[in-house]
Short mmCIF file of C-alpha atoms in Angstrom, two decimals:
data_model
loop_
_atom_site.label_atom_id
_atom_site.label_comp_id
_atom_site.label_asym_id
_atom_site.label_seq_id
_atom_site.Cartn_x
_atom_site.Cartn_y
_atom_site.Cartn_z
CA MET A 113 18.12 -64.90 -15.00
CA LEU A 114 19.07 -64.85 -11.33
CA ASN A 115 22.72 -64.91 -12.22
CA ARG A 116 22.45 -61.26 -13.25
CA PHE A 117 21.75 -60.23 -9.65
CA SER A 118 24.31 -62.43 -7.98
CA GLY A 119 27.65 -61.47 -6.65
CA ASP A 120 28.62 -57.85 -5.89
CA TYR A 121 25.24 -56.34 -6.89
CA LEU A 122 23.25 -58.31 -4.28
CA ASP A 123 25.96 -57.72 -1.67
CA THR A 124 25.75 -53.97 -2.29
CA ILE A 125 22.00 -53.94 -1.77
CA ALA A 126 22.30 -56.04 1.37
CA ASN A 127 24.87 -53.69 2.90
CA ALA A 128 23.06 -50.45 1.97
CA ASP A 129 22.21 -48.15 4.88
CA PHE A 130 18.47 -48.13 4.32
CA ALA A 131 16.01 -47.19 7.08
CA PRO A 132 12.36 -47.09 6.00
CA ARG A 133 10.36 -44.19 7.41
CA ALA A 134 6.63 -43.81 7.73
CA ARG A 135 5.11 -41.05 5.58
CA VAL A 136 3.04 -38.66 7.66
CA SER A 137 -0.33 -38.12 6.08
CA GLY A 138 -3.85 -37.03 7.05
CA ARG A 139 -7.18 -36.26 5.45
CA LEU A 140 -9.09 -33.04 4.87
CA SER A 141 -12.29 -33.14 6.91
CA SER A 142 -13.60 -29.58 6.60
CA TYR A 143 -13.02 -26.45 4.49
CA ASP A 144 -15.20 -23.31 4.53
CA GLY A 145 -13.22 -21.20 2.06
CA LEU A 146 -10.88 -19.82 4.74
CA LEU A 147 -10.17 -22.44 7.40
CA MET A 148 -9.23 -26.08 6.74
CA GLU A 149 -9.50 -28.91 9.26
CA ALA A 150 -7.49 -32.10 8.89
CA VAL A 151 -7.59 -35.37 10.82
CA GLY A 152 -5.00 -38.10 11.18
CA LEU A 153 -1.85 -36.03 11.61
CA SER A 154 -0.21 -33.91 14.31
CA LEU A 155 2.14 -31.13 13.23
CA PRO A 156 3.60 -28.04 14.94
CA VAL A 157 2.12 -24.61 14.26
CA GLY A 158 3.81 -22.97 11.27
CA THR A 159 4.36 -26.18 9.29
CA VAL A 160 3.57 -25.87 5.59
CA CYS A 161 1.40 -28.69 4.21
CA ARG A 162 0.27 -29.77 0.77
CA VAL A 163 -3.45 -30.44 0.53
CA GLY A 164 -4.43 -32.49 -2.48
CA ASP A 165 -2.05 -32.06 -5.40
CA HIS A 166 -1.49 -28.30 -5.64
CA VAL A 167 -2.82 -26.39 -2.60
CA GLU A 168 -0.40 -25.18 0.09
CA ALA A 169 -1.62 -24.40 3.61
CA GLU A 170 -0.03 -23.51 6.94
CA VAL A 171 -0.89 -25.02 10.31
CA ILE A 172 -2.27 -22.27 12.55
CA GLY A 173 -3.81 -24.17 15.48
CA PHE A 174 -5.72 -27.15 16.82
CA ARG A 175 -9.30 -27.84 17.85
CA ASN A 176 -10.93 -31.03 19.23
CA GLY A 177 -8.14 -33.25 18.00
CA ARG A 178 -8.10 -31.71 14.53
CA THR A 179 -5.34 -29.72 12.88
CA LEU A 180 -6.40 -26.26 11.68
CA MET A 181 -4.80 -24.84 8.54
CA MET A 182 -5.19 -21.77 6.35
CA ASN A 183 -4.68 -21.58 2.60
CA LEU A 184 -1.47 -19.83 1.54
CA GLY A 185 -3.07 -18.41 -1.58
CA GLY A 186 -4.43 -19.33 -4.96
CA PRO A 187 -7.52 -21.34 -5.92
CA ALA A 188 -8.32 -24.35 -3.79
CA PRO A 189 -10.40 -26.89 -5.79
CA LEU A 190 -10.52 -29.42 -2.95
CA LEU A 191 -12.64 -32.47 -2.30
CA PRO A 192 -13.57 -34.09 1.04
CA GLN A 193 -10.95 -36.52 2.36
CA ALA A 194 -8.19 -34.97 0.20
CA PRO A 195 -4.74 -36.11 1.41
CA VAL A 196 -2.81 -33.70 3.66
CA ARG A 197 0.97 -34.09 3.90
CA PRO A 198 3.71 -31.88 5.42
CA SER A 199 5.84 -30.37 2.67
CA GLY A 200 8.31 -28.13 4.44
CA PRO A 201 9.79 -27.19 7.81
CA ALA A 202 8.22 -24.48 9.93
CA GLY A 203 9.52 -20.98 9.79
CA GLU A 204 12.75 -20.34 7.85
CA ALA A 205 13.63 -17.41 5.60
CA GLU A 206 16.29 -17.12 2.91
CA VAL A 207 18.69 -14.32 3.83
CA GLY A 208 21.99 -12.81 2.81
CA ALA A 209 23.63 -10.81 0.03
CA ALA A 210 22.04 -13.06 -2.62
CA LEU A 211 18.74 -11.23 -2.01
CA LEU A 212 20.07 -7.73 -2.71
CA GLY A 213 18.20 -6.15 -5.59
CA ARG A 214 15.52 -8.85 -5.55
CA VAL A 215 11.75 -8.89 -4.96
CA VAL A 216 10.13 -11.88 -3.22
CA ASP A 217 6.63 -12.74 -2.03
CA GLY A 218 5.48 -13.82 1.43
CA ALA A 219 6.66 -17.39 0.83
CA GLY A 220 10.13 -16.21 -0.23
CA LYS A 221 9.64 -16.98 -3.92
CA PRO A 222 11.16 -14.44 -6.37
CA ILE A 223 8.55 -12.48 -8.34
CA ASP A 224 10.88 -10.15 -10.27
CA GLY A 225 11.50 -12.47 -13.22
CA LEU A 226 15.25 -12.65 -12.51
CA GLY A 227 15.34 -16.39 -11.87
CA PRO A 228 15.89 -18.37 -8.67
CA ILE A 229 17.87 -17.01 -5.71
CA ARG A 230 21.09 -18.98 -5.25
CA GLY A 231 23.56 -18.93 -2.38
CA ALA A 232 21.19 -17.57 0.29
CA GLY A 233 21.51 -18.49 3.95
CA LYS A 234 18.78 -19.45 6.40
CA TRP A 235 17.30 -17.53 9.34
CA PRO A 236 14.29 -18.36 11.56
CA LEU A 237 11.17 -16.40 10.63
CA ALA A 238 10.52 -15.79 14.32
CA GLY A 239 14.09 -14.55 14.83
CA HIS A 240 16.48 -15.25 17.71
CA MET A 241 15.46 -14.18 21.20
CA GLN A 242 17.80 -11.46 22.48
CA SER A 243 18.59 -10.28 25.97
CA PRO A 244 17.68 -6.62 26.68
CA LEU A 245 21.34 -6.09 27.57
CA ASP A 246 22.37 -7.09 24.04
CA ARG A 247 20.60 -4.00 22.71
CA GLY A 248 22.72 -0.93 22.24
CA ARG A 249 21.70 2.68 22.88
CA VAL A 250 20.73 4.96 20.02
CA LEU A 251 23.60 7.46 19.80
CA GLU A 252 24.16 8.20 16.10
CA PRO A 253 21.71 10.18 13.92
CA LEU A 254 20.41 8.80 10.62
CA ASP A 255 20.00 11.21 7.71
CA VAL A 256 16.63 10.56 6.00
CA GLY A 257 16.64 13.54 3.61
CA VAL A 258 13.44 15.13 4.98
CA ARG A 259 14.03 18.58 6.49
CA ALA A 260 11.24 18.49 9.10
CA ILE A 261 12.29 15.04 10.35
CA ASN A 262 16.04 15.73 10.32
CA GLY A 263 15.56 19.02 12.14
CA LEU A 264 12.63 18.47 14.51
CA LEU A 265 12.22 14.68 14.84
CA THR A 266 15.78 13.48 14.39
CA ILE A 267 15.96 9.72 13.87
CA GLY A 268 18.85 7.66 15.22
CA GLN A 269 20.45 4.43 14.01
CA GLY A 270 18.59 1.61 15.75
CA GLN A 271 15.43 3.62 16.48
CA ARG A 272 11.89 2.30 15.80
CA VAL A 273 9.55 4.97 14.40
CA GLY A 274 5.91 4.93 13.32
CA ILE A 275 4.37 7.09 10.59
CA MET A 276 0.72 7.42 11.65
CA ALA A 277 -2.01 8.81 9.44
CA GLY A 278 -5.36 8.12 7.85
CA SER A 279 -5.74 6.88 4.30
CA GLY A 280 -4.52 9.07 1.44
CA VAL A 281 -2.56 11.57 3.54
CA GLY A 282 0.89 10.78 2.12
CA LYS A 283 2.50 7.95 4.13
CA SER A 284 3.90 6.13 1.09
CA VAL A 285 5.17 9.36 -0.49
CA LEU A 286 7.03 10.25 2.72
CA LEU A 287 8.49 6.73 2.81
CA GLY A 288 9.76 7.16 -0.74
CA MET A 289 11.49 10.42 0.18
CA MET A 290 13.21 8.67 3.10
CA VAL A 291 14.25 5.60 1.10
CA ARG A 292 15.92 7.66 -1.64
CA ALA A 293 18.03 9.64 0.82
CA ALA A 294 18.62 7.21 3.72
CA GLN A 295 22.27 6.60 4.54
CA ALA A 296 22.07 2.85 5.24
CA ASP A 297 24.10 -0.16 4.09
CA VAL A 298 20.98 -2.19 3.27
CA ILE A 299 17.31 -1.27 2.84
CA VAL A 300 14.68 -3.96 3.51
CA ILE A 301 11.14 -3.04 2.47
CA GLY A 302 8.03 -5.01 3.39
CA LEU A 303 4.98 -3.95 1.35
CA ILE A 304 2.32 -5.78 3.34
CA GLY A 305 -1.38 -5.71 2.52
CA GLU A 306 -1.21 -2.73 0.17
CA ARG A 307 -2.62 -2.38 -3.35
CA SER A 308 -0.90 -4.42 -6.09
CA ARG A 309 -0.52 -1.24 -8.17
CA GLU A 310 1.46 0.38 -5.37
CA VAL A 311 4.06 -2.39 -5.41
CA ALA A 312 5.15 -1.69 -9.01
CA ASP A 313 4.88 2.06 -8.44
CA PHE A 314 7.03 1.89 -5.31
CA LEU A 315 9.70 -0.12 -7.10
CA GLU A 316 9.85 2.12 -10.17
CA THR A 317 9.69 5.53 -8.49
CA LYS A 318 10.96 5.15 -4.92
CA VAL A 319 13.50 2.32 -5.03
CA ALA A 320 14.98 3.12 -8.41
CA GLY A 321 18.63 3.57 -9.34
CA GLU A 322 21.36 3.11 -6.76
CA ALA A 323 18.93 2.35 -3.90
CA ARG A 324 17.59 -0.73 -5.77
CA ALA A 325 20.99 -2.44 -5.74
CA ARG A 326 21.16 -2.36 -1.94
CA SER A 327 17.54 -3.14 -1.22
CA VAL A 328 15.42 -6.24 -0.66
CA VAL A 329 11.64 -6.01 -1.21
CA VAL A 330 9.07 -8.41 0.25
CA ALA A 331 5.73 -7.74 -1.48
CA VAL A 332 2.47 -9.31 -0.25
CA PRO A 333 -0.56 -7.40 -1.67
CA ALA A 334 -3.93 -7.14 0.02
CA ASN A 335 -5.53 -9.98 -1.95
CA HIS A 336 -3.08 -12.55 -0.57
CA SER A 337 -3.79 -14.93 2.31
CA PRO A 338 -3.63 -13.42 5.84
CA VAL A 339 -1.04 -16.07 6.71
CA LEU A 340 1.17 -14.86 3.84
CA ARG A 341 0.74 -11.24 4.93
CA ILE A 342 2.01 -12.07 8.41
CA ARG A 343 4.78 -14.23 6.95
CA GLY A 344 5.78 -11.29 4.74
CA ALA A 345 6.32 -9.03 7.75
CA LEU A 346 8.23 -11.77 9.59
CA ARG A 347 10.33 -12.49 6.50
CA ALA A 348 11.30 -8.83 6.00
CA THR A 349 12.29 -8.59 9.67
CA ALA A 350 14.29 -11.84 9.49
CA ILE A 351 16.20 -10.60 6.41
CA ALA A 352 17.04 -7.37 8.26
CA GLU A 353 18.18 -9.34 11.35
CA ALA A 354 20.57 -11.43 9.27
CA PHE A 355 22.19 -8.32 7.79
CA ARG A 356 22.42 -6.79 11.29
CA ALA A 357 24.20 -9.95 12.46
CA GLU A 358 26.85 -9.16 9.82
CA GLY A 359 27.39 -5.77 11.46
CA LYS A 360 25.53 -3.72 8.87
CA ASN A 361 23.37 -0.64 9.32
CA VAL A 362 19.93 -1.66 8.01
CA LEU A 363 16.87 0.44 7.27
CA LEU A 364 13.73 -1.69 7.66
CA ILE A 365 10.43 -0.35 6.32
CA ILE A 366 7.10 -2.10 6.90
CA ASP A 367 4.13 -0.63 5.02
CA SER A 368 1.88 -1.17 6.80
CA LEU A 369 1.80 -2.44 10.39
CA THR A 370 -1.97 -2.07 10.46
CA ARG A 371 -2.40 -4.54 7.58
CA VAL A 372 -0.34 -7.05 9.58
CA ALA A 373 -2.71 -6.55 12.52
CA HIS A 374 -5.70 -6.95 10.16
CA ALA A 375 -4.26 -10.30 9.02
CA GLY A 376 -3.85 -11.35 12.65
CA ARG A 377 -7.46 -10.35 13.28
CA GLU A 378 -8.68 -12.54 10.40
CA ILE A 379 -6.77 -15.55 11.73
CA GLY A 380 -7.76 -14.97 15.35
CA LEU A 381 -11.46 -14.66 14.55
CA ALA A 382 -11.29 -17.77 12.33
CA LEU A 383 -9.83 -19.67 15.31
CA GLY A 384 -12.73 -18.54 17.49
CA GLU A 385 -10.95 -15.94 19.63
CA PRO A 386 -13.26 -13.38 21.28
CA ALA A 387 -13.20 -9.96 19.64
CA SER A 388 -12.24 -7.08 21.93
CA ALA A 389 -11.51 -3.44 21.01
CA ARG A 390 -12.63 -2.59 17.46
CA GLY A 391 -13.02 -6.29 16.66
CA TYR A 392 -9.33 -7.14 17.27
CA PRO A 393 -8.77 -10.38 19.21
CA PRO A 394 -6.04 -10.26 21.88
CA SER A 395 -3.55 -12.22 19.73
CA ALA A 396 -3.63 -9.62 16.92
CA ILE A 397 -2.53 -6.80 19.23
CA ALA A 398 -0.10 -9.01 21.17
CA MET A 399 1.67 -9.82 17.89
CA LEU A 400 2.82 -6.22 17.38
CA PRO A 401 5.41 -5.97 20.20
CA ASN A 402 6.88 -9.34 19.16
CA LEU A 403 7.49 -7.90 15.69
CA ILE A 404 8.62 -4.40 16.66
CA GLU A 405 10.99 -5.48 19.44
CA ARG A 406 13.11 -7.42 16.96
CA ALA A 407 14.45 -4.17 15.49
CA GLY A 408 17.15 -2.10 17.18
CA SER A 409 20.92 -2.08 17.74
CA ASP A 410 23.10 -5.08 18.56
CA VAL A 411 26.05 -4.42 20.87
CA ASN A 412 27.72 -7.72 19.94
CA THR A 413 27.97 -7.18 16.16
CA GLY A 414 27.77 -3.37 16.02
CA GLY A 415 24.94 -3.61 13.48
CA ALA A 416 21.60 -1.85 13.78
CA ILE A 417 18.10 -2.06 12.37
CA THR A 418 16.42 1.34 12.07
CA ALA A 419 12.75 0.47 11.58
CA ILE A 420 10.03 2.67 10.13
CA TYR A 421 6.47 1.35 10.30
CA THR A 422 3.48 2.99 8.69
CA VAL A 423 0.36 2.78 10.85
CA LEU A 424 -3.02 3.40 9.25
CA ALA A 425 -5.37 5.25 11.63
CA ASP A 426 -8.80 3.89 10.65
CA GLY A 427 -11.18 6.82 10.34
CA ASP A 428 -8.34 9.24 11.23
CA ASP A 429 -8.73 8.04 14.83
CA GLY A 430 -5.54 8.53 16.80
CA ASN A 431 -6.88 6.21 19.52
CA ASP A 432 -7.34 3.23 17.20
CA PRO A 433 -6.11 0.07 19.05
CA VAL A 434 -3.28 -0.56 16.58
CA VAL A 435 -2.17 3.09 16.65
CA ASP A 436 -2.32 3.21 20.44
CA SER A 437 -0.45 -0.07 20.88
CA ALA A 438 2.26 0.85 18.36
CA ARG A 439 2.71 4.32 19.89
CA SER A 440 3.41 2.75 23.30
CA ILE A 441 6.12 0.42 21.95
CA LEU A 442 7.89 2.57 19.36
CA ASP A 443 10.73 5.01 20.06
CA GLY A 444 8.90 7.83 18.33
CA HIS A 445 6.01 8.61 16.02
CA ILE A 446 5.41 10.96 13.10
CA VAL A 447 1.78 12.03 12.75
CA LEU A 448 0.42 13.16 9.38
CA THR A 449 -2.84 15.12 9.44
CA ARG A 450 -5.49 15.51 6.78
CA ALA A 451 -5.95 19.23 7.57
CA LEU A 452 -2.34 20.01 6.55
CA ALA A 453 -2.62 17.85 3.43
CA GLU A 454 -5.81 19.64 2.39
CA ALA A 455 -4.00 22.96 2.91
CA GLY A 456 -1.29 21.83 0.47
CA VAL A 457 1.43 21.32 3.10
CA TYR A 458 3.50 18.24 2.14
CA PRO A 459 4.76 16.26 3.91
CA ALA A 460 1.72 16.85 6.14
CA ILE A 461 3.64 16.36 9.40
CA ASP A 462 1.88 17.64 12.52
CA ILE A 463 4.92 18.72 14.52
CA SER A 464 2.94 19.32 17.72
CA LYS A 465 1.70 15.69 17.83
CA SER A 466 4.94 14.05 16.67
CA VAL A 467 7.93 13.13 18.81
CA SER A 468 11.31 11.39 18.63
CA ARG A 469 12.13 9.86 22.01
CA VAL A 470 15.86 9.62 21.30
CA MET A 471 16.46 13.09 19.86
CA THR A 472 17.91 14.43 23.13
CA ASP A 473 20.60 11.71 22.97
CA ILE A 474 21.72 12.31 19.38
CA ALA A 475 21.31 16.08 18.80
CA GLU A 476 23.58 18.95 19.89
CA ARG A 477 22.37 21.56 22.39
CA PRO A 478 21.94 24.44 19.84
CA HIS A 479 19.94 22.09 17.62
CA LEU A 480 17.66 21.08 20.54
CA SER A 481 17.17 24.70 21.61
CA ALA A 482 16.16 25.79 18.10
CA ALA A 483 13.75 22.84 17.74
CA ARG A 484 12.11 23.69 21.06
CA ALA A 485 11.76 27.33 20.04
CA LEU A 486 9.98 26.34 16.83
CA ARG A 487 7.66 24.02 18.75
CA ARG A 488 6.91 26.77 21.30
CA HIS A 489 5.97 29.28 18.60
CA LEU A 490 3.84 26.69 16.79
CA ALA A 491 1.99 25.72 19.99
CA THR A 492 1.31 29.37 20.87
CA TYR A 493 -0.01 30.05 17.38
CA GLU A 494 -2.31 27.02 17.41
CA GLN A 495 -3.70 27.91 20.85
CA ASN A 496 -4.61 31.43 19.68
CA ARG A 497 -5.37 30.68 16.04
CA ASP A 498 -9.12 31.34 16.32
CA LEU A 499 -8.56 34.71 18.00
CA VAL A 500 -6.16 35.79 15.28
CA LEU A 501 -8.39 34.66 12.41
CA MET A 502 -11.47 36.36 13.88
CA GLY A 503 -9.55 39.58 14.37
CA ALA A 504 -10.17 39.50 18.12
CA TYR A 505 -6.47 39.76 18.93
CA ARG A 506 -4.75 43.16 18.97
CA SER A 507 -1.12 43.28 18.01
CA GLY A 508 1.08 44.19 20.99
CA SER A 509 -1.20 42.64 23.62
CA ASP A 510 1.06 39.63 24.19
CA PRO A 511 4.70 39.41 23.04
CA ALA A 512 4.58 35.59 22.85
CA ILE A 513 1.58 35.68 20.47
CA ASP A 514 3.19 38.44 18.41
CA ALA A 515 6.35 36.34 18.03
CA ALA A 516 4.30 33.23 17.15
CA ILE A 517 2.44 35.12 14.40
CA ALA A 518 5.69 36.54 13.04
CA TYR A 519 7.44 33.17 12.95
CA HIS A 520 4.50 31.12 11.61
CA PRO A 521 5.35 31.55 7.88
CA ALA A 522 8.90 30.41 8.62
CA VAL A 523 7.57 27.37 10.50
CA MET A 524 5.38 26.30 7.58
CA GLU A 525 8.21 26.89 5.11
CA PHE A 526 10.49 24.68 7.19
CA VAL A 527 7.94 21.82 7.18
CA ARG A 528 7.16 22.02 3.43
CA GLN A 529 9.34 20.07 1.03
CA ASP A 530 8.94 18.88 -2.56
CA THR A 531 8.85 15.11 -3.00
CA ASP A 532 11.82 15.13 -5.37
CA GLN A 533 13.90 17.33 -3.06
CA SER A 534 16.38 16.01 -0.48
CA VAL A 535 17.68 18.08 2.45
CA ASN A 536 20.53 16.46 4.36
CA LEU A 537 20.87 16.54 8.12
CA ALA A 538 23.57 19.21 8.26
CA ASP A 539 21.62 21.62 6.04
CA ALA A 540 18.39 21.05 7.98
CA VAL A 541 20.10 21.77 11.30
CA ALA A 542 21.86 24.85 9.90
CA GLU A 543 18.58 26.25 8.54
CA LEU A 544 16.77 25.53 11.81
CA THR A 545 19.39 27.12 14.06
CA GLY A 546 19.81 30.05 11.67
CA VAL A 547 16.12 31.02 11.88
CA PHE A 548 15.11 29.85 15.36
CA GLY A 549 18.45 29.80 17.20
CA ASP A 550 17.73 33.08 18.99
CA ALA A 551 13.92 32.85 18.95
#
């Protein structure tokens, strides 16, 4: 019997390069439906673990010698002392041309029924730290197909812009108009914390046709784990960074930034952080600049990420902590108001409260002069609106008010646009300068 294992076979086994390694493992000590605590193992934050046989969780912190984890989604039929083992490295995203036309979830798994993603590269979820001097200036305009934005709030390649509004005012519709017309090499869309119905609707109506072939969608609906929602935003940004590193002009859309902050609030409160303004712990607000600052231009590759973030103003409050924090970091903001939406003005852009901080660098002087004239007439009209409506103002009393009243229909007509209509940058500027060039 032993003769079978003699000779070359035993010599091969003896010479094999075999180094036994200990298998890291711990035990589940506590689980309250949201937060898990494990003992017996020490892992870095961000590591994905397998708890029991089927449940995946991510390490989010430590407390009193225990490792704190949060479920990554799905049912968790766990028992005390269930085994906990690391199952994957911390923080990598699949990136590259293999993702074009695909839809993935917060964990990077395809959910479009088109099979596995093959040939993708790797990129850190947290991105690569860049020097401020590696960021290029915003000097080239980006055509987004919306007349009011092209003419009055011109967006540049590499700019970061926020669309701020309350619920149901038209943020997603405006995003769809911009996606269909945007002149970008790649479109990366992160649908974070929104309704599941909106994901299918967005794909079928707003990313259809030619735009679908050059787009990547990361969809993490509201009923998913807060860890997955944050990972979804990080994954969308990482995918955009990888395309920028190839020198491409990328349009990154995150809908919505507020849902990302809500996920950070859930995690922070679960970890025992003190709640501050509106119940947000400090870490939830501090997370926003880390995410937003990753977008922009790269002087080394020539690529750029133009980022558009929707920001939900809870209760239509423009001083909401997330709105206020985002406004201070972004390079411009577009405010949608419920009053305009109720009056049937779509997109409901409040020109007087919106601004593009790079428009003076990318627009010609006649364009800037016409935009300022429109803003001046709109501001004068709004300041004296009550007098005009009550009939207390007499025509001829003030030339500035007379001009504002005369131009107001043209202002509203310039802002209005049908959702299926696209107005390119050149046409928007020509219409603006033609009406308000001498105003």
